[in-house]
Tab-separated table of C-alpha atoms and ligand atoms in Angstrom:
chain	number	residue	atom	x	y	z
A	1	MET	CA	21.735	-5.432	-11.090
A	2	GLY	CA	24.139	-8.212	-10.022
A	3	GLN	CA	23.584	-11.847	-11.119
A	4	ARG	CA	20.183	-11.219	-12.730
A	5	SER	CA	18.795	-14.672	-11.979
A	6	ALA	CA	19.416	-14.139	-8.236
A	7	GLY	CA	18.347	-10.484	-8.221
A	8	ARG	CA	16.039	-9.635	-5.312
A	9	ILE	CA	13.441	-6.954	-5.967
A	10	VAL	CA	11.452	-4.911	-3.446
A	11	ILE	CA	8.541	-2.856	-4.708
A	12	LEU	CA	6.735	-0.165	-2.689
A	13	THR	CA	3.329	1.041	-3.839
A	14	GLY	CA	1.084	3.895	-2.747
A	15	ALA	CA	-2.357	5.219	-3.588
A	16	GLY	CA	-1.254	6.413	-7.031
A	17	ILE	CA	-1.165	2.844	-8.368
A	18	SER	CA	-4.884	2.436	-7.580
A	19	LYS	CA	-5.990	5.854	-8.873
A	20	GLU	CA	-6.738	4.582	-12.395
A	21	SER	CA	-8.805	1.783	-10.864
A	22	GLY	CA	-11.105	4.504	-9.526
A	23	LEU	CA	-9.823	4.827	-5.932
A	24	ASP	CA	-8.891	8.267	-4.600
A	25	THR	CA	-5.385	9.154	-3.525
A	26	PHE	CA	-4.818	11.166	-0.341
A	27	ARG	CA	-2.849	14.272	-1.281
A	28	ASP	CA	-3.893	15.029	-4.824
A	29	ALA	CA	-6.146	18.059	-5.242
A	30	ASP	CA	-9.150	15.712	-5.366
A	31	GLY	CA	-7.693	13.449	-2.677
A	32	ILE	CA	-9.236	12.130	0.512
A	33	TRP	CA	-7.427	14.585	2.823
A	34	ALA	CA	-8.816	17.456	0.764
A	35	ARG	CA	-12.307	16.376	1.897
A	36	VAL	CA	-11.873	15.096	5.441
A	37	ARG	CA	-9.373	15.822	8.240
A	38	LEU	CA	-7.190	12.798	8.963
A	39	GLU	CA	-7.265	13.814	12.645
A	40	ASP	CA	-11.010	13.098	12.617
A	41	VAL	CA	-10.911	9.637	11.027
A	42	ALA	CA	-7.416	8.084	10.906
A	43	THR	CA	-5.956	8.224	14.432
A	44	PRO	CA	-6.535	6.127	17.586
A	45	GLU	CA	-7.657	9.329	19.329
A	46	ALA	CA	-10.350	9.928	16.681
A	47	PHE	CA	-11.617	6.362	17.153
A	48	ALA	CA	-11.729	6.748	20.938
A	49	ARG	CA	-13.490	10.110	20.627
A	50	ASP	CA	-16.020	9.283	17.886
A	51	PRO	CA	-15.959	5.654	16.701
A	52	ALA	CA	-19.182	6.010	14.706
A	53	THR	CA	-17.603	8.688	12.470
A	54	VAL	CA	-14.508	6.542	11.936
A	55	HIS	CA	-16.657	3.488	11.094
A	56	ALA	CA	-18.674	5.597	8.617
A	57	PHE	CA	-15.480	6.862	6.919
A	58	TYR	CA	-14.141	3.340	6.351
A	59	ASN	CA	-17.569	1.887	5.535
A	60	ALA	CA	-17.864	4.359	2.648
A	61	ARG	CA	-14.359	3.519	1.379
A	62	ARG	CA	-14.960	-0.243	1.765
A	63	GLN	CA	-18.173	-0.086	-0.235
A	64	GLY	CA	-16.380	2.017	-2.849
A	65	LEU	CA	-13.671	-0.630	-3.181
A	66	LEU	CA	-16.260	-3.402	-3.543
A	67	ALA	CA	-17.990	-1.626	-6.438
A	68	GLU	CA	-18.013	-3.710	-9.661
A	69	SER	CA	-16.309	-0.825	-11.502
A	70	VAL	CA	-13.193	-1.024	-9.294
A	71	GLN	CA	-10.790	-3.549	-10.792
A	72	PRO	CA	-7.006	-4.052	-10.850
A	73	ASN	CA	-5.450	-1.897	-13.585
A	74	PRO	CA	-2.495	-2.748	-15.910
A	75	ALA	CA	-0.025	-1.535	-13.270
A	76	HIS	CA	-1.288	-4.054	-10.682
A	77	LEU	CA	-1.274	-6.785	-13.348
A	78	ALA	CA	2.277	-5.920	-14.443
A	79	LEU	CA	3.581	-6.333	-10.880
A	80	ALA	CA	1.888	-9.739	-10.621
A	81	ARG	CA	3.533	-10.673	-13.947
A	82	LEU	CA	6.952	-9.573	-12.621
A	83	GLU	CA	6.527	-11.787	-9.527
A	84	ALA	CA	5.461	-14.743	-11.694
A	85	GLU	CA	8.197	-14.429	-14.324
A	86	TRP	CA	11.245	-13.097	-12.423
A	87	PRO	CA	13.493	-15.967	-11.171
A	88	GLY	CA	14.606	-14.058	-8.054
A	89	GLU	CA	12.442	-12.974	-5.104
A	90	VAL	CA	9.964	-10.156	-5.663
A	91	LEU	CA	8.512	-8.655	-2.452
A	92	LEU	CA	5.647	-6.195	-2.868
A	93	VAL	CA	5.184	-3.816	0.079
A	94	THR	CA	2.057	-1.730	-0.247
A	95	GLN	CA	0.851	1.235	1.783
A	96	ASN	CA	-2.568	0.677	0.227
A	97	ILE	CA	-5.395	-0.918	2.181
A	98	ASP	CA	-7.252	-2.094	-0.945
A	99	ASP	CA	-7.060	-5.669	-2.297
A	100	LEU	CA	-6.214	-4.824	-5.900
A	101	HIS	CA	-2.702	-6.336	-5.769
A	102	GLU	CA	-4.136	-9.674	-4.563
A	103	ARG	CA	-6.867	-9.582	-7.173
A	104	ALA	CA	-4.215	-8.921	-9.849
A	105	GLY	CA	-2.346	-12.083	-8.723
A	106	SER	CA	0.434	-10.759	-6.476
A	107	ARG	CA	1.211	-13.232	-3.656
A	108	ASN	CA	4.443	-12.175	-1.927
A	109	LEU	CA	2.762	-9.100	-0.475
A	110	ILE	CA	2.870	-7.071	2.746
A	111	HIS	CA	0.112	-4.576	3.613
A	112	MET	CA	2.196	-2.357	5.908
A	113	HIS	CA	-0.817	-0.104	6.632
A	114	GLY	CA	-3.277	-2.997	7.018
A	115	GLU	CA	-6.351	-3.917	4.968
A	116	ILE	CA	-9.784	-2.288	4.788
A	117	LEU	CA	-11.399	-5.700	4.096
A	118	LYS	CA	-10.328	-6.991	7.521
A	119	GLY	CA	-11.596	-6.238	11.046
A	120	ARG	CA	-9.701	-6.583	14.307
A	121	CYS	CA	-11.328	-7.323	17.682
A	122	LEU	CA	-10.028	-5.207	20.567
A	123	ALA	CA	-11.423	-7.761	23.047
A	124	CYS	CA	-9.723	-10.962	21.789
A	125	GLY	CA	-7.320	-9.723	19.091
A	126	ALA	CA	-8.830	-11.844	16.313
A	127	VAL	CA	-8.442	-10.487	12.759
A	128	SER	CA	-11.149	-11.596	10.346
A	129	ALA	CA	-12.324	-10.849	6.819
A	130	TRP	CA	-14.822	-7.949	6.874
A	131	ARG	CA	-16.714	-6.903	3.752
A	132	GLU	CA	-19.892	-5.407	5.201
A	133	ASP	CA	-20.389	-2.143	7.107
A	134	MET	CA	-18.821	-2.124	10.584
A	135	THR	CA	-20.828	-0.477	13.374
A	136	LEU	CA	-20.711	-0.070	17.144
A	137	GLU	CA	-22.950	-3.153	17.327
A	138	SER	CA	-20.794	-5.379	15.083
A	139	ARG	CA	-19.808	-8.662	16.751
A	140	CYS	CA	-16.376	-10.342	16.636
A	141	ARG	CA	-16.468	-13.502	14.523
A	142	ARG	CA	-14.472	-15.381	17.181
A	143	CYS	CA	-15.398	-14.136	20.682
A	144	GLU	CA	-18.746	-12.594	19.649
A	145	ALA	CA	-18.076	-9.463	21.726
A	146	ALA	CA	-20.068	-6.509	20.363
A	147	GLY	CA	-18.667	-2.997	20.087
A	148	TYR	CA	-14.977	-3.962	20.189
A	149	LEU	CA	-14.265	-4.077	16.462
A	150	ARG	CA	-12.054	-1.732	14.445
A	151	VAL	CA	-11.009	-1.824	10.832
A	152	ASP	CA	-7.597	-3.565	10.573
A	153	VAL	CA	-5.909	-0.438	9.209
A	154	VAL	CA	-2.790	1.233	10.688
A	155	TRP	CA	-3.626	4.791	11.805
A	156	PHE	CA	-1.281	7.766	12.178
A	157	GLY	CA	0.751	7.295	15.337
A	158	GLU	CA	0.563	3.497	15.130
A	159	LEU	CA	3.375	1.147	14.069
A	160	PRO	CA	3.044	-0.228	10.524
A	161	TYR	CA	3.016	-4.019	10.139
A	162	GLN	CA	6.021	-6.318	9.455
A	163	MET	CA	8.638	-3.550	9.602
A	164	GLU	CA	11.523	-5.903	10.532
A	165	ARG	CA	10.808	-8.120	7.526
A	166	ILE	CA	10.554	-5.057	5.295
A	167	TYR	CA	13.864	-3.531	6.408
A	168	ALA	CA	15.640	-6.870	6.037
A	169	ALA	CA	14.358	-7.123	2.461
A	170	LEU	CA	15.320	-3.505	1.666
A	171	GLU	CA	18.878	-4.003	2.887
A	172	ALA	CA	19.277	-7.254	0.923
A	173	CYS	CA	17.672	-6.222	-2.359
A	174	ASP	CA	19.317	-5.499	-5.716
A	175	LEU	CA	16.461	-3.364	-7.050
A	176	PHE	CA	13.981	-1.079	-5.251
A	177	VAL	CA	11.034	0.307	-7.189
A	178	SER	CA	8.703	2.930	-5.655
A	179	ILE	CA	5.365	3.398	-7.420
A	180	GLY	CA	2.526	5.902	-6.909
A	181	THR	CA	3.522	7.397	-3.564
A	182	SER	CA	4.147	11.030	-2.625
A	183	GLY	CA	7.008	10.115	-0.289
A	184	VAL	CA	5.738	12.278	2.565
A	185	VAL	CA	4.632	9.628	5.085
A	186	TYR	CA	7.258	7.720	7.065
A	187	PRO	CA	8.491	5.064	7.473
A	188	ALA	CA	7.716	4.222	3.814
A	189	ALA	CA	9.165	7.551	2.614
A	190	GLY	CA	12.511	6.544	4.124
A	191	PHE	CA	12.738	3.123	2.446
A	192	VAL	CA	14.881	4.479	-0.386
A	193	GLU	CA	17.460	5.579	2.218
A	194	ALA	CA	17.536	2.072	3.716
A	195	VAL	CA	18.203	0.695	0.237
A	196	ARG	CA	20.981	3.216	-0.461
A	197	SER	CA	22.706	2.297	2.801
A	198	SER	CA	23.457	-1.135	1.311
A	199	GLY	CA	25.364	0.615	-1.507
A	200	ARG	CA	24.424	-2.151	-3.942
A	201	ALA	CA	20.850	-1.711	-5.127
A	202	HIS	CA	19.455	0.255	-8.035
A	203	SER	CA	16.478	2.470	-7.137
A	204	VAL	CA	13.667	3.594	-9.440
A	205	GLU	CA	10.727	5.951	-8.887
A	206	LEU	CA	7.672	5.432	-11.108
A	207	ASN	CA	5.115	8.164	-10.411
A	208	LEU	CA	2.784	10.667	-12.058
A	209	GLU	CA	5.079	13.486	-10.912
A	210	PRO	CA	8.255	13.820	-8.819
A	211	SER	CA	7.644	12.731	-5.214
A	212	ASP	CA	9.124	14.453	-2.173
A	213	ARG	CA	11.953	11.887	-2.270
A	214	HIS	CA	12.590	11.963	-6.053
A	215	SER	CA	16.216	13.117	-5.732
A	216	ALA	CA	17.092	9.985	-3.706
A	217	PHE	CA	16.333	7.679	-6.655
A	218	ALA	CA	18.921	6.647	-9.255
A	219	GLU	CA	16.261	6.413	-11.998
A	220	ARG	CA	12.954	8.278	-12.304
A	221	ILE	CA	10.175	7.650	-14.818
A	222	TYR	CA	7.029	9.797	-14.773
A	223	GLY	CA	3.592	9.115	-16.163
A	224	PRO	CA	0.361	7.292	-15.272
A	225	ALA	CA	1.072	3.998	-13.489
A	226	SER	CA	-1.067	2.048	-15.958
A	227	GLU	CA	1.445	3.078	-18.661
A	228	VAL	CA	4.857	3.395	-16.979
A	229	VAL	CA	4.639	0.251	-14.814
A	230	PRO	CA	3.818	-2.249	-17.587
A	231	SER	CA	6.494	-0.749	-19.850
A	232	PHE	CA	9.067	-0.845	-17.031
A	233	VAL	CA	8.248	-4.506	-16.284
A	234	GLU	CA	8.330	-5.438	-19.978
A	235	ARG	CA	11.721	-3.728	-20.468
A	236	PHE	CA	13.105	-5.263	-17.264
A	237	LEU	CA	12.018	-8.814	-18.125
A	238	SER	CA	13.262	-8.588	-21.712
A	239	GLU	CA	16.721	-7.201	-20.838
A	240	PRO	CA	19.507	-9.684	-21.757
A	241	GLY	CA	20.853	-11.920	-18.934
B	1	APR	N1	-0.175	7.057	-11.658
B	1	APR	C1	0.931	7.166	-10.884
B	1	APR	N2	1.025	7.985	-9.818
B	1	APR	C2	-0.068	8.710	-9.504
B	1	APR	C3	-1.263	8.664	-10.267
B	1	APR	C4	-1.290	7.785	-11.382
B	1	APR	N3	-2.371	7.668	-12.159
B	1	APR	N4	-2.157	9.526	-9.710
B	1	APR	C5	-1.539	10.086	-8.646
B	1	APR	N5	-0.287	9.610	-8.530
B	1	APR	C6	0.732	9.933	-7.523
B	1	APR	C7	0.628	11.345	-6.986
B	1	APR	O1	1.376	12.230	-7.817
B	1	APR	C8	1.264	11.194	-5.595
B	1	APR	O2	2.674	11.372	-5.681
B	1	APR	O3	0.519	9.090	-6.424
B	1	APR	C9	0.972	9.739	-5.222
B	1	APR	C10	-0.116	9.603	-4.164
B	1	APR	O4	0.355	10.204	-2.993
B	1	APR	P1	-0.575	10.202	-1.697
B	1	APR	O5	-1.939	10.642	-2.066
B	1	APR	O6	0.167	10.947	-0.619
B	1	APR	O7	-0.692	8.650	-1.300
B	1	APR	P2	0.392	7.771	-0.565
B	1	APR	O8	1.785	8.223	-0.906
B	1	APR	O9	0.052	6.357	-0.809
B	1	APR	O10	0.105	8.119	0.989
B	1	APR	C11	0.865	7.406	1.950
B	1	APR	O11	-0.474	8.389	3.693
B	1	APR	O12	-2.545	9.059	4.337
B	1	APR	C12	-1.600	8.074	4.497
B	1	APR	O13	-1.969	5.858	5.119
B	1	APR	C13	-2.137	6.753	4.059
B	1	APR	O14	-0.973	4.968	2.917
B	1	APR	C14	-1.243	6.366	2.890
B	1	APR	C15	0.013	7.165	3.153
């Protein structure tokens, strides 16, 4: 890390950070893709072919997220603490579509794969908060067109959000921390390469087990996010100047 007070930090999170809050990951043995084919529910073609099935898939996940038992865990809270206490910029880029980072207090946040609690109208383009079930009859909050709504989530084959801003931050950062992601889905899996191209930043992987990109990281710490993330943040914030 260069001048610590000016150090810029980029954090990438994946489904593993929300696992201990009660949300399923995708590629673990008990993950979502072990139960349903992504080709049936998470592509534009699936939505064109069978929108009711896609709505039902996200309706079930949305209601699961809104359950009282699903709360930010110590890993989410530790990242919000880092943003609040670190004097330099902390940008949190999440692949997750849940709102647990916001609820933990993170503000400088990009949902590169969108948000399950938002809906987007294909008739007028409006994006609005959406917490109830979405159906073929759901009406846009702005233009009131019925049957043109989709969940505001980025599907396979679509371009993730705010990629230019993300790459600019990766190339300028002094520290890149990847948390709870298997490193198999691009472009997020390639972020560590973008950081290494600057030749300046330190890179850390915090995960339950080595990801597909583990060898690209300068430092690797394994264990449950609710343990390794708070201890990493505590150590980082208490390091001398
Ligand atoms: N603490 C830390 N890491 C964990 C924990 C935990 N408690 N439990 C699981 N993990 C790790 C797993 O070992 C795995 O490496 O989290 C990672 C989850 O990987 P995936 O299920 O592939 O999720 P993710 O990497 O976020 O997937 C990326 O793929 O399906 C698409 O759009 C979807 O955003 C998602 C993207």
